[in-house]
CSV table of C-alpha atoms and ligand atoms in Angstrom, one decimal:
chain,number,residue,atom,x,y,z
A,1,MET,CA,-0.3,0.1,0.0
A,2,PRO,CA,1.0,3.4,-0.6
A,3,GLN,CA,3.4,4.8,2.4
A,4,HIS,CA,0.7,8.0,2.4
A,5,PHE,CA,-2.4,6.3,3.8
A,6,ILE,CA,-0.8,3.8,6.3
A,7,ASN,CA,-2.5,4.9,9.9
A,8,LYS,CA,-5.0,7.0,8.1
A,9,THR,CA,-9.0,7.5,8.0
A,10,ILE,CA,-10.7,7.3,4.6
A,11,SER,CA,-14.5,8.1,5.1
A,12,ILE,CA,-17.0,7.6,2.7
A,13,ILE,CA,-20.1,9.6,2.5
A,14,GLY,CA,-23.2,7.1,0.7
A,15,LEU,CA,-23.2,3.6,1.6
A,16,GLY,CA,-25.2,2.5,-1.7
A,17,TYR,CA,-24.1,0.5,-4.7
A,18,ILE,CA,-21.0,2.7,-5.1
A,19,GLY,CA,-19.9,3.7,-2.0
A,20,LEU,CA,-20.2,0.7,0.3
A,21,PRO,CA,-18.3,-1.7,-2.4
A,22,SER,CA,-15.6,1.1,-2.2
A,23,ALA,CA,-15.8,1.4,1.5
A,24,ALA,CA,-15.1,-2.7,1.7
A,25,ALA,CA,-12.5,-2.3,-1.4
A,26,PHE,CA,-10.3,0.1,0.9
A,27,ALA,CA,-11.2,-1.5,4.4
A,28,ALA,CA,-10.0,-5.3,2.4
A,29,ARG,CA,-6.4,-3.1,1.9
A,30,GLY,CA,-6.3,-2.9,5.8
A,31,VAL,CA,-7.6,0.6,6.1
A,32,LYS,CA,-10.0,1.8,8.6
A,33,VAL,CA,-13.2,3.6,6.8
A,34,ILE,CA,-15.9,5.2,8.3
A,35,GLY,CA,-18.8,4.5,6.4
A,36,VAL,CA,-21.6,7.5,6.7
A,37,ASP,CA,-25.3,7.2,5.7
A,38,VAL,CA,-28.2,9.2,6.3
A,39,ASN,CA,-30.3,5.8,6.9
A,40,GLN,CA,-30.0,4.4,9.9
A,41,GLU,CA,-31.2,1.0,8.6
A,42,THR,CA,-28.1,0.9,6.3
A,43,VAL,CA,-26.1,1.9,8.9
A,44,ASP,CA,-27.5,-0.9,11.3
A,45,ILE,CA,-27.3,-3.8,8.8
A,46,ILE,CA,-23.9,-2.7,7.9
A,47,ASN,CA,-22.6,-2.3,11.4
A,48,GLN,CA,-23.9,-6.5,11.7
A,49,GLY,CA,-21.9,-7.4,9.0
A,50,LYS,CA,-24.3,-7.6,6.5
A,51,ILE,CA,-25.2,-5.9,3.4
A,52,HIS,CA,-28.3,-3.5,2.0
A,53,ILE,CA,-27.7,-4.6,-1.5
A,54,VAL,CA,-27.4,-7.3,-4.4
A,55,GLU,CA,-23.5,-7.6,-5.5
A,56,PRO,CA,-21.8,-11.0,-6.1
A,57,GLU,CA,-19.4,-11.2,-2.9
A,58,LEU,CA,-19.6,-7.9,-1.6
A,59,ASP,CA,-21.5,-9.9,1.6
A,60,MET,CA,-18.5,-11.6,2.2
A,61,VAL,CA,-15.8,-8.8,2.0
A,62,VAL,CA,-18.2,-6.5,3.8
A,63,HIS,CA,-18.6,-9.2,6.7
A,64,ALA,CA,-15.0,-9.7,7.1
A,65,ALA,CA,-14.0,-5.7,6.7
A,66,VAL,CA,-16.5,-5.2,9.8
A,67,THR,CA,-15.8,-8.5,11.9
A,68,GLU,CA,-11.7,-7.3,11.9
A,69,GLY,CA,-12.6,-3.7,12.5
A,70,TYR,CA,-11.5,-1.7,9.5
A,71,LEU,CA,-15.2,-0.6,8.5
A,72,ARG,CA,-17.6,1.2,10.9
A,73,ALA,CA,-20.9,2.7,9.5
A,74,THR,CA,-22.7,6.1,11.2
A,75,THR,CA,-25.1,8.2,10.2
A,76,ILE,CA,-23.2,11.3,11.5
A,77,PRO,CA,-19.7,12.1,9.3
A,78,GLU,CA,-16.5,12.0,11.7
A,79,PRO,CA,-12.9,13.3,11.3
A,80,ALA,CA,-11.0,11.6,8.5
A,81,GLU,CA,-8.2,12.1,6.1
A,82,ALA,CA,-9.8,11.8,2.9
A,83,PHE,CA,-13.6,12.3,2.4
A,84,LEU,CA,-15.1,10.5,-0.5
A,85,LEU,CA,-18.9,11.6,-1.7
A,86,ALA,CA,-20.7,8.4,-3.7
A,87,VAL,CA,-24.3,10.1,-3.1
A,88,PRO,CA,-27.0,10.0,-5.6
A,89,THR,CA,-27.3,12.6,-8.7
A,90,PRO,CA,-30.7,12.0,-10.0
A,91,PHE,CA,-32.2,14.6,-11.9
A,92,ARG,CA,-35.5,16.4,-11.6
A,93,ASP,CA,-38.6,17.5,-13.7
A,94,GLY,CA,-37.0,18.6,-17.0
A,95,HIS,CA,-34.3,16.8,-16.8
A,96,GLU,CA,-32.6,19.2,-14.3
A,97,PRO,CA,-29.8,17.9,-12.6
A,98,ASP,CA,-30.4,17.3,-8.8
A,99,LEU,CA,-27.3,18.2,-6.6
A,100,SER,CA,-28.8,18.6,-3.2
A,101,PHE,CA,-27.6,15.3,-2.3
A,102,ILE,CA,-23.9,16.7,-3.4
A,103,GLU,CA,-24.9,19.7,-1.4
A,104,ALA,CA,-26.3,18.0,2.0
A,105,ALA,CA,-23.4,15.6,2.0
A,106,SER,CA,-20.6,18.7,1.4
A,107,LYS,CA,-22.5,20.7,4.7
A,108,SER,CA,-22.3,17.5,6.2
A,109,ILE,CA,-18.5,16.5,6.4
A,110,ALA,CA,-18.0,20.3,6.3
A,111,PRO,CA,-17.5,20.9,10.1
A,112,VAL,CA,-15.0,18.0,10.7
A,113,LEU,CA,-12.6,18.8,7.4
A,114,LYS,CA,-9.4,20.7,9.2
A,115,LYS,CA,-6.0,21.5,7.3
A,116,GLY,CA,-4.4,18.8,4.7
A,117,ASP,CA,-7.6,16.7,4.1
A,118,LEU,CA,-8.4,15.2,0.4
A,119,VAL,CA,-12.3,15.6,-0.8
A,120,ILE,CA,-13.3,13.6,-4.1
A,121,LEU,CA,-16.5,13.9,-5.6
A,122,GLU,CA,-17.3,10.1,-6.9
A,123,SER,CA,-20.7,10.5,-7.9
A,124,THR,CA,-21.6,11.1,-11.4
A,125,SER,CA,-22.1,15.0,-12.1
A,126,PRO,CA,-22.8,17.9,-14.9
A,127,VAL,CA,-19.9,19.4,-14.7
A,128,GLY,CA,-19.5,21.8,-12.8
A,129,ALA,CA,-19.9,20.0,-9.9
A,130,THR,CA,-16.6,19.4,-8.2
A,131,GLU,CA,-16.3,23.0,-8.3
A,132,GLN,CA,-19.6,24.1,-7.2
A,133,MET,CA,-18.9,21.3,-4.3
A,134,ALA,CA,-15.8,23.0,-3.0
A,135,ALA,CA,-17.6,26.2,-3.3
A,136,TRP,CA,-20.2,25.0,-0.6
A,137,LEU,CA,-17.3,23.8,1.4
A,138,ALA,CA,-15.5,26.7,1.4
A,139,ALA,CA,-19.0,28.5,2.7
A,140,GLU,CA,-19.2,26.3,5.4
A,141,ARG,CA,-15.7,26.9,6.6
A,142,PRO,CA,-13.9,30.4,5.9
A,143,ASP,CA,-11.4,29.1,8.1
A,144,LEU,CA,-10.3,26.8,5.5
A,145,SER,CA,-8.1,28.0,2.5
A,146,PHE,CA,-9.7,25.8,-0.7
A,147,PRO,CA,-8.2,25.5,-4.5
A,148,GLN,CA,-10.4,27.6,-6.1
A,149,ASP,CA,-9.1,30.4,-4.1
A,150,MET,CA,-5.3,29.4,-2.9
A,151,GLY,CA,-4.6,26.8,-5.6
A,152,GLU,CA,-1.7,24.6,-4.2
A,153,GLU,CA,-1.4,26.1,-1.4
A,154,SER,CA,-5.2,25.2,-0.2
A,155,ASP,CA,-5.8,23.6,3.1
A,156,ILE,CA,-8.0,21.5,1.3
A,157,ARG,CA,-7.4,19.3,-1.5
A,158,ILE,CA,-10.3,18.3,-3.9
A,159,ALA,CA,-10.7,16.1,-7.1
A,160,HIS,CA,-13.5,14.6,-9.2
A,161,CYS,CA,-13.0,10.7,-9.7
A,162,PRO,CA,-16.0,9.0,-11.5
A,163,GLU,CA,-16.9,5.4,-10.6
A,164,ARG,CA,-17.3,3.3,-13.7
A,165,VAL,CA,-18.2,-0.3,-12.3
A,166,LEU,CA,-20.7,-2.7,-14.2
A,167,PRO,CA,-23.6,-3.7,-11.5
A,168,GLY,CA,-22.8,-7.5,-10.9
A,169,HIS,CA,-18.8,-7.2,-11.4
A,170,VAL,CA,-18.1,-4.4,-9.3
A,171,LEU,CA,-15.8,-5.9,-6.7
A,172,ARG,CA,-13.5,-6.9,-9.9
A,173,GLU,CA,-14.4,-3.6,-12.1
A,174,LEU,CA,-13.0,-1.7,-8.9
A,175,VAL,CA,-9.5,-3.2,-9.2
A,176,GLU,CA,-9.3,-3.9,-12.6
A,177,ASN,CA,-10.7,-0.2,-14.4
A,178,ASP,CA,-8.7,2.6,-15.2
A,179,ARG,CA,-10.0,5.6,-13.2
A,180,VAL,CA,-9.7,9.5,-14.4
A,181,ILE,CA,-9.3,11.6,-12.1
A,182,GLY,CA,-9.6,15.4,-12.5
A,183,GLY,CA,-8.1,17.6,-9.3
A,184,LEU,CA,-8.7,21.1,-8.9
A,185,THR,CA,-5.1,21.4,-9.0
A,186,GLY,CA,-2.1,19.2,-9.8
A,187,LYS,CA,-1.4,18.7,-5.9
A,188,CYS,CA,-5.9,17.9,-5.7
A,189,SER,CA,-4.8,15.1,-8.4
A,190,GLU,CA,-1.5,13.7,-6.7
A,191,ALA,CA,-3.5,13.3,-3.4
A,192,ALA,CA,-6.4,11.3,-5.3
A,193,VAL,CA,-4.2,8.7,-7.0
A,194,ALA,CA,-2.2,8.3,-3.9
A,195,LEU,CA,-5.5,7.4,-2.7
A,196,TYR,CA,-7.1,5.5,-5.3
A,197,LYS,CA,-3.8,3.5,-5.5
A,198,VAL,CA,-4.8,1.6,-2.2
A,199,PHE,CA,-6.6,-0.8,-4.0
A,200,VAL,CA,-7.0,-0.1,-7.6
A,201,GLN,CA,-4.4,-2.3,-10.3
A,202,GLY,CA,-5.5,-0.3,-13.0
A,203,GLU,CA,-4.1,3.1,-14.6
A,204,CYS,CA,-4.9,6.5,-13.1
A,205,ILE,CA,-4.8,8.6,-15.4
A,206,VAL,CA,-4.8,12.5,-14.6
A,207,THR,CA,-6.7,15.5,-16.3
A,208,ASP,CA,-8.4,18.4,-14.6
A,209,ALA,CA,-11.9,18.0,-13.1
A,210,ARG,CA,-14.6,19.3,-16.0
A,211,THR,CA,-12.6,16.7,-18.3
A,212,ALA,CA,-13.4,13.7,-15.5
A,213,GLU,CA,-16.8,15.0,-15.2
A,214,MET,CA,-17.3,15.0,-19.0
A,215,CYS,CA,-16.1,12.0,-19.4
A,216,LYS,CA,-18.3,9.9,-17.3
A,217,LEU,CA,-21.0,11.7,-18.9
A,218,THR,CA,-19.3,10.8,-22.3
A,219,GLU,CA,-19.0,7.4,-21.5
A,220,ASN,CA,-22.9,6.3,-21.0
A,221,ALA,CA,-24.3,8.8,-23.6
A,222,SER,CA,-21.6,6.8,-26.0
A,223,ARG,CA,-23.8,3.5,-25.3
A,224,ASP,CA,-26.8,4.9,-25.1
A,225,VAL,CA,-26.4,6.7,-28.4
A,226,SER,CA,-25.0,2.8,-29.7
A,227,ILE,CA,-27.6,1.3,-28.3
A,228,ALA,CA,-30.6,3.6,-29.9
A,229,PHE,CA,-28.7,3.1,-33.2
A,230,ALA,CA,-29.5,-0.8,-32.4
A,231,ASN,CA,-33.0,0.5,-31.4
A,232,GLU,CA,-34.2,1.9,-34.4
A,233,LEU,CA,-32.5,-0.6,-36.3
A,234,SER,CA,-35.3,-2.9,-35.0
A,235,LEU,CA,-38.3,-0.8,-35.6
A,236,ILE,CA,-36.9,-0.1,-39.2
A,237,CYS,CA,-36.2,-3.8,-40.1
A,238,ASP,CA,-39.5,-4.8,-38.5
A,239,LYS,CA,-41.5,-3.0,-40.8
A,240,LEU,CA,-39.1,-3.9,-43.8
A,241,ASP,CA,-39.5,-7.7,-42.9
A,242,ILE,CA,-35.8,-8.5,-41.9
A,243,ASP,CA,-34.5,-10.2,-38.8
A,244,VAL,CA,-32.4,-7.5,-37.5
A,245,TRP,CA,-30.6,-9.8,-35.0
A,246,GLU,CA,-29.3,-11.4,-38.0
A,247,LEU,CA,-28.4,-8.3,-40.0
A,248,ILE,CA,-26.8,-7.4,-36.9
A,249,LYS,CA,-24.5,-10.3,-36.5
A,250,LEU,CA,-24.0,-10.2,-40.3
A,251,ALA,CA,-23.0,-6.2,-40.4
A,252,ASN,CA,-20.7,-7.1,-37.1
A,253,ARG,CA,-18.5,-9.2,-39.6
A,254,HIS,CA,-17.0,-6.0,-40.7
A,255,PRO,CA,-13.9,-5.4,-39.1
A,256,ARG,CA,-14.7,-2.0,-38.2
A,257,VAL,CA,-18.2,-2.3,-37.3
A,258,ASN,CA,-19.9,-3.3,-33.5
A,259,ILE,CA,-23.8,-2.5,-33.3
A,260,LEU,CA,-25.7,-3.2,-30.1
A,261,GLN,CA,-28.4,-5.2,-29.5
A,262,PRO,CA,-32.2,-3.9,-29.5
A,263,GLY,CA,-33.9,-4.5,-26.3
A,264,PRO,CA,-37.2,-3.1,-25.1
A,265,GLY,CA,-35.8,0.2,-23.8
A,266,VAL,CA,-32.7,1.2,-22.0
A,267,GLY,CA,-32.9,1.0,-17.9
A,268,GLY,CA,-30.9,1.0,-15.0
A,269,HIS,CA,-29.8,5.1,-13.4
A,270,CYS,CA,-27.1,5.9,-15.5
A,271,ILE,CA,-27.3,5.1,-18.9
A,272,ALA,CA,-30.7,6.5,-19.1
A,273,VAL,CA,-29.9,9.5,-16.7
A,274,ASP,CA,-26.4,10.7,-17.4
A,275,PRO,CA,-26.9,11.6,-21.6
A,276,TRP,CA,-29.7,14.4,-20.1
A,277,PHE,CA,-26.9,15.9,-17.9
A,278,ILE,CA,-24.7,16.7,-21.4
A,279,VAL,CA,-28.4,17.9,-22.8
A,280,ASN,CA,-29.4,20.3,-19.8
A,281,LYS,CA,-25.8,21.8,-20.2
A,282,THR,CA,-25.9,22.4,-23.7
A,283,PRO,CA,-28.7,22.1,-25.4
A,284,GLU,CA,-28.5,23.4,-28.6
A,285,GLU,CA,-25.4,21.1,-29.2
A,286,SER,CA,-26.6,18.1,-28.4
A,287,ARG,CA,-28.8,17.2,-30.6
A,288,LEU,CA,-27.8,13.2,-31.4
A,289,ILE,CA,-27.6,12.3,-27.6
A,290,ARG,CA,-30.9,13.7,-27.1
A,291,THR,CA,-32.9,11.9,-30.1
A,292,ALA,CA,-30.9,8.8,-28.8
A,293,ARG,CA,-32.5,9.2,-25.4
A,294,LEU,CA,-35.5,9.6,-27.0
A,295,VAL,CA,-35.1,6.9,-29.1
A,296,ASN,CA,-34.7,4.3,-26.3
A,297,ASP,CA,-37.2,5.7,-24.2
A,298,SER,CA,-40.1,5.6,-27.0
A,299,LYS,CA,-39.1,1.8,-27.1
A,300,PRO,CA,-40.9,0.5,-24.5
A,301,HIS,CA,-44.3,2.2,-26.3
A,302,TRP,CA,-43.4,0.5,-29.2
A,303,VAL,CA,-43.2,-2.8,-27.8
A,304,GLU,CA,-46.5,-2.4,-26.0
A,305,ALA,CA,-47.9,-1.4,-29.6
A,306,LYS,CA,-47.0,-4.9,-31.1
A,307,VAL,CA,-48.6,-6.6,-28.0
A,308,ASP,CA,-51.9,-5.0,-28.4
A,309,THR,CA,-51.3,-6.3,-32.1
A,310,ALA,CA,-50.6,-9.8,-30.7
A,311,VAL,CA,-53.9,-9.7,-28.8
A,312,ALA,CA,-55.9,-8.5,-31.9
A,313,ALA,CA,-54.6,-11.1,-33.5
A,314,VAL,CA,-55.5,-14.1,-31.1
A,315,VAL,CA,-58.8,-12.3,-30.8
A,316,ALA,CA,-59.6,-12.3,-34.6
A,317,LYS,CA,-58.9,-15.8,-34.9
A,318,THR,CA,-60.2,-17.6,-32.3
A,319,GLY,CA,-63.4,-14.8,-31.6
A,320,ARG,CA,-62.8,-14.9,-28.3
A,321,HIS,CA,-63.2,-11.6,-25.8
A,322,PRO,CA,-60.0,-9.7,-25.8
A,323,SER,CA,-60.2,-10.0,-21.7
A,324,SER,CA,-59.8,-13.7,-21.9
A,325,VAL,CA,-56.3,-13.4,-23.3
A,326,LYS,CA,-53.8,-14.3,-21.4
A,327,ILE,CA,-50.3,-12.6,-21.4
A,328,ALA,CA,-46.8,-13.7,-20.4
A,329,CYS,CA,-44.1,-11.4,-19.9
A,330,MET,CA,-40.9,-12.9,-20.1
A,331,GLY,CA,-38.7,-10.4,-17.2
A,332,LEU,CA,-38.6,-7.9,-15.5
A,333,SER,CA,-35.2,-6.3,-14.3
A,334,PHE,CA,-33.2,-3.8,-16.4
A,335,LYS,CA,-30.9,-6.1,-17.8
A,336,PRO,CA,-29.9,-9.9,-17.4
A,337,ASP,CA,-29.4,-12.0,-14.3
A,338,ILE,CA,-29.9,-9.0,-11.6
A,339,ASP,CA,-33.2,-8.5,-9.4
A,340,ASP,CA,-32.4,-4.3,-10.1
A,341,LEU,CA,-36.0,-3.6,-11.3
A,342,ARG,CA,-34.7,0.3,-10.9
A,343,GLU,CA,-35.9,2.0,-14.0
A,344,SER,CA,-36.6,-1.0,-15.8
A,345,PRO,CA,-37.7,-1.1,-19.7
A,346,ALA,CA,-39.2,-4.4,-19.0
A,347,LEU,CA,-41.3,-3.1,-15.8
A,348,GLU,CA,-42.5,-0.3,-17.6
A,349,ILE,CA,-43.9,-2.6,-20.5
A,350,ALA,CA,-45.6,-4.8,-17.8
A,351,LEU,CA,-47.0,-1.9,-16.0
A,352,ARG,CA,-49.1,-0.5,-18.8
A,353,LEU,CA,-50.2,-3.8,-20.2
A,354,ALA,CA,-51.6,-4.6,-16.6
A,355,ASP,CA,-53.2,-1.4,-16.7
A,356,LYS,CA,-54.6,-2.7,-20.1
A,357,TYR,CA,-55.1,-6.1,-19.6
A,358,PRO,CA,-56.0,-6.3,-15.8
A,359,GLU,CA,-55.9,-10.1,-14.5
A,360,GLN,CA,-54.6,-11.1,-17.7
A,361,ILE,CA,-50.8,-10.9,-17.2
A,362,TYR,CA,-48.4,-13.9,-15.8
A,363,VAL,CA,-44.9,-12.4,-15.0
A,364,VAL,CA,-42.1,-14.9,-15.0
A,365,GLU,CA,-38.9,-13.2,-13.2
A,366,PRO,CA,-36.4,-16.0,-11.6
A,367,ASN,CA,-34.6,-13.5,-9.7
A,368,ILE,CA,-37.2,-12.1,-7.3
A,369,ASP,CA,-39.6,-13.8,-4.7
A,370,ALA,CA,-42.4,-11.6,-4.9
A,371,LEU,CA,-44.0,-8.7,-7.6
A,372,PRO,CA,-43.4,-4.9,-6.9
A,373,ALA,CA,-47.1,-4.1,-5.3
A,374,GLU,CA,-48.3,-1.6,-8.1
A,375,LEU,CA,-47.8,-4.6,-10.4
A,376,ALA,CA,-49.6,-6.8,-8.1
A,377,LYS,CA,-52.3,-4.1,-7.5
A,378,ARG,CA,-53.2,-4.4,-10.5
A,379,GLY,CA,-53.7,-8.0,-10.9
A,380,ALA,CA,-50.5,-9.2,-12.7
A,381,ARG,CA,-49.1,-12.3,-10.8
A,382,LEU,CA,-45.6,-13.8,-10.6
A,383,SER,CA,-45.5,-17.2,-12.5
A,384,THR,CA,-43.2,-19.7,-13.3
A,385,GLN,CA,-41.9,-20.5,-16.5
A,386,THR,CA,-44.1,-23.8,-17.3
A,387,GLU,CA,-47.4,-22.1,-16.2
A,388,ALA,CA,-47.2,-19.1,-17.7
A,389,LEU,CA,-46.1,-20.9,-21.1
A,390,GLU,CA,-49.1,-23.5,-20.6
A,391,ILE,CA,-51.6,-20.8,-20.1
A,392,ALA,CA,-50.6,-18.1,-22.3
A,393,ASP,CA,-51.9,-16.7,-25.8
A,394,VAL,CA,-49.1,-13.9,-26.1
A,395,VAL,CA,-45.3,-14.5,-24.9
A,396,VAL,CA,-43.5,-11.1,-24.6
A,397,MET,CA,-39.5,-11.6,-24.0
A,398,LEU,CA,-38.0,-8.6,-22.3
A,399,VAL,CA,-35.2,-10.0,-20.4
A,400,ASP,CA,-32.3,-12.3,-22.0
A,401,HIS,CA,-32.2,-13.6,-18.7
A,402,LYS,CA,-29.4,-16.7,-18.8
A,403,GLY,CA,-32.2,-19.5,-17.7
A,404,PHE,CA,-34.0,-17.9,-20.6
A,405,LYS,CA,-31.6,-18.1,-23.3
A,406,GLU,CA,-30.3,-21.5,-22.3
A,407,ARG,CA,-33.6,-23.4,-22.8
A,408,VAL,CA,-35.8,-22.6,-26.1
A,409,PRO,CA,-39.3,-23.3,-25.1
A,410,VAL,CA,-41.7,-24.7,-28.0
A,411,LEU,CA,-44.5,-22.0,-27.5
A,412,ARG,CA,-48.8,-23.7,-27.0
A,413,ASP,CA,-49.9,-23.8,-30.7
A,414,GLY,CA,-51.5,-20.7,-31.7
A,415,ALA,CA,-50.0,-18.5,-28.7
A,416,LEU,CA,-47.9,-15.7,-30.6
A,417,LEU,CA,-44.6,-14.2,-29.7
A,418,VAL,CA,-43.2,-10.6,-29.2
A,419,ASP,CA,-39.5,-11.4,-28.5
A,420,THR,CA,-37.6,-7.6,-27.7
A,421,ARG,CA,-34.5,-9.6,-27.5
A,422,GLY,CA,-34.5,-11.6,-30.1
A,423,ILE,CA,-33.5,-15.0,-27.9
A,424,TRP,CA,-37.0,-16.9,-28.9
A,425,ARG,CA,-37.7,-15.9,-32.0
B,1,LIG,N1,-28.7,-2.6,-23.0
B,1,LIG,C1,-29.2,-2.9,-24.5
B,1,LIG,N2,-28.9,-3.2,-25.7
B,1,LIG,C2,-27.3,-3.5,-25.5
B,1,LIG,C3,-26.8,-3.3,-23.8
B,1,LIG,C4,-27.5,-2.7,-23.4
B,1,LIG,O1,-30.2,-2.7,-24.6
B,1,LIG,O2,-26.5,-3.9,-26.2
B,1,LIG,C5,-29.5,-2.1,-22.0
B,1,LIG,C6,-29.5,-2.9,-20.9
B,1,LIG,O3,-30.4,-4.0,-21.4
B,1,LIG,C7,-29.9,-1.7,-19.8
B,1,LIG,C8,-29.5,-0.5,-20.0
B,1,LIG,O4,-28.8,-0.7,-21.7
B,1,LIG,O5,-31.4,-2.0,-19.9
B,1,LIG,C9,-28.1,-0.3,-19.8
B,1,LIG,O6,-27.6,-1.4,-19.0
B,1,LIG,P1,-25.9,-1.8,-19.6
B,1,LIG,O7,-25.1,-3.0,-19.1
B,1,LIG,O8,-25.3,-0.9,-20.6
B,1,LIG,O9,-25.5,-0.3,-18.4
B,1,LIG,P2,-25.4,-0.2,-16.8
B,1,LIG,O10,-26.2,1.0,-16.6
B,1,LIG,O11,-25.4,-1.4,-15.9
B,1,LIG,O12,-23.9,0.0,-16.7
B,1,LIG,C10,-23.4,1.4,-17.1
B,1,LIG,C11,-21.9,0.8,-17.5
B,1,LIG,N3,-21.4,2.0,-18.4
B,1,LIG,C12,-20.7,1.5,-20.0
B,1,LIG,O13,-20.8,0.8,-20.2
B,1,LIG,C13,-20.4,2.8,-20.5
B,1,LIG,C14,-20.4,1.4,-16.1
B,1,LIG,O14,-19.6,0.7,-16.8
B,1,LIG,C15,-21.2,2.4,-15.4
B,1,LIG,O15,-20.6,2.5,-14.3
B,1,LIG,C16,-22.6,2.4,-14.9
B,1,LIG,O16,-23.3,2.3,-16.4
B,1,LIG,C17,-22.7,3.5,-14.0
B,1,LIG,O17,-22.9,3.4,-13.3
B,1,LIG,O18,-22.8,5.2,-14.6
């Protein structure tokens, strides 16, 4: 471990999907970590050596860190040598970034800051947020000097270092991924590199704070635009009666083409959010990024219309009443093999269908034990695959879970398939 952080304490503010694994990664290297979260229940669970989120292997690492005394959680910040803010940055109505969690976290650590401390913003943030955080801290602590006023001579060092880990692979990616580090000054960056070198094996690449902020937004906007291209192709191919998945496979044989996969839309709390931070700052210039967001956001409506067409076809063929048509929704999570339903297009589609076809929806989601209340309330039920496929007239494939991909079932006679993932077609 770099000498710099031996016998020092690191405080992580926000013990969610990024903060808790980061706290565990520092603690596993023998650094004393104080985790801070506003939620007392989260703090209590962690202090029992348990976790409140689903992430492979995290439970073992947190359990070891807590029982060996390297990680402790609290609701009230305590003095430390480095503070790492990993709080949410959602958007408000009109896609306006909501920095209130960063503001609250900054104000909560300000009273315990002392000369020589390092403050790092890890939350994915609009350009300028790190400078804003520095301004909030400076306003709270006029007795300390900050880099925006004193440059390299400042008492406090400040940097932005966005997280880039993939849910489901967080512990490995935290260690192996390269990190982009944007200090407000050179010394700020140096201090941040020394901190991350405690556990990061990837390269720590130094830039300024605004470039680091934009870099993270660019990564997710780039993926969003690529997925929008695939989703748009799926609409075009549907009109032209071409199998989009075969088309993409063939086009990807070209050495310089790498098209992503269409789906029911883009979910999760990152890719569907972060591009708006760019659009919000530079609306005139961000035409492609905005359009990609709109293309991806409109895909669930297109899928819903496809299901309506299938229901109408069943009715036309059998003469049955539409209210007797049963629909199986295969998968609810925002991507395969996780239990995370946040901003899931599959859930959005299931909810719309349940509104329109009450008591007719059978949901198959192997990663959850109970349906979200909003879906159950609409009369949808959680089923096994066997039960749902025995009864369904229309099957909607929404999430390419491993189990669904590995065993392609034979649908019952007359059943119609709407396959948004191209795995049962
Ligand atoms: N999706 C498609 N087609 C594809 C790939 C993805 O429809 O070909 C959909 C998924 O089904 C899902 C959504 O996109 O609904 C997002 O999934 P994802 O696996 O692309 O990304 P996330 O949201 O789990 O994680 C992303 C990652 N960013 C990039 O890959 C550029 C991760 O590295 C970031 O750390 C994370 O966002 C974050 O926290 O910002």
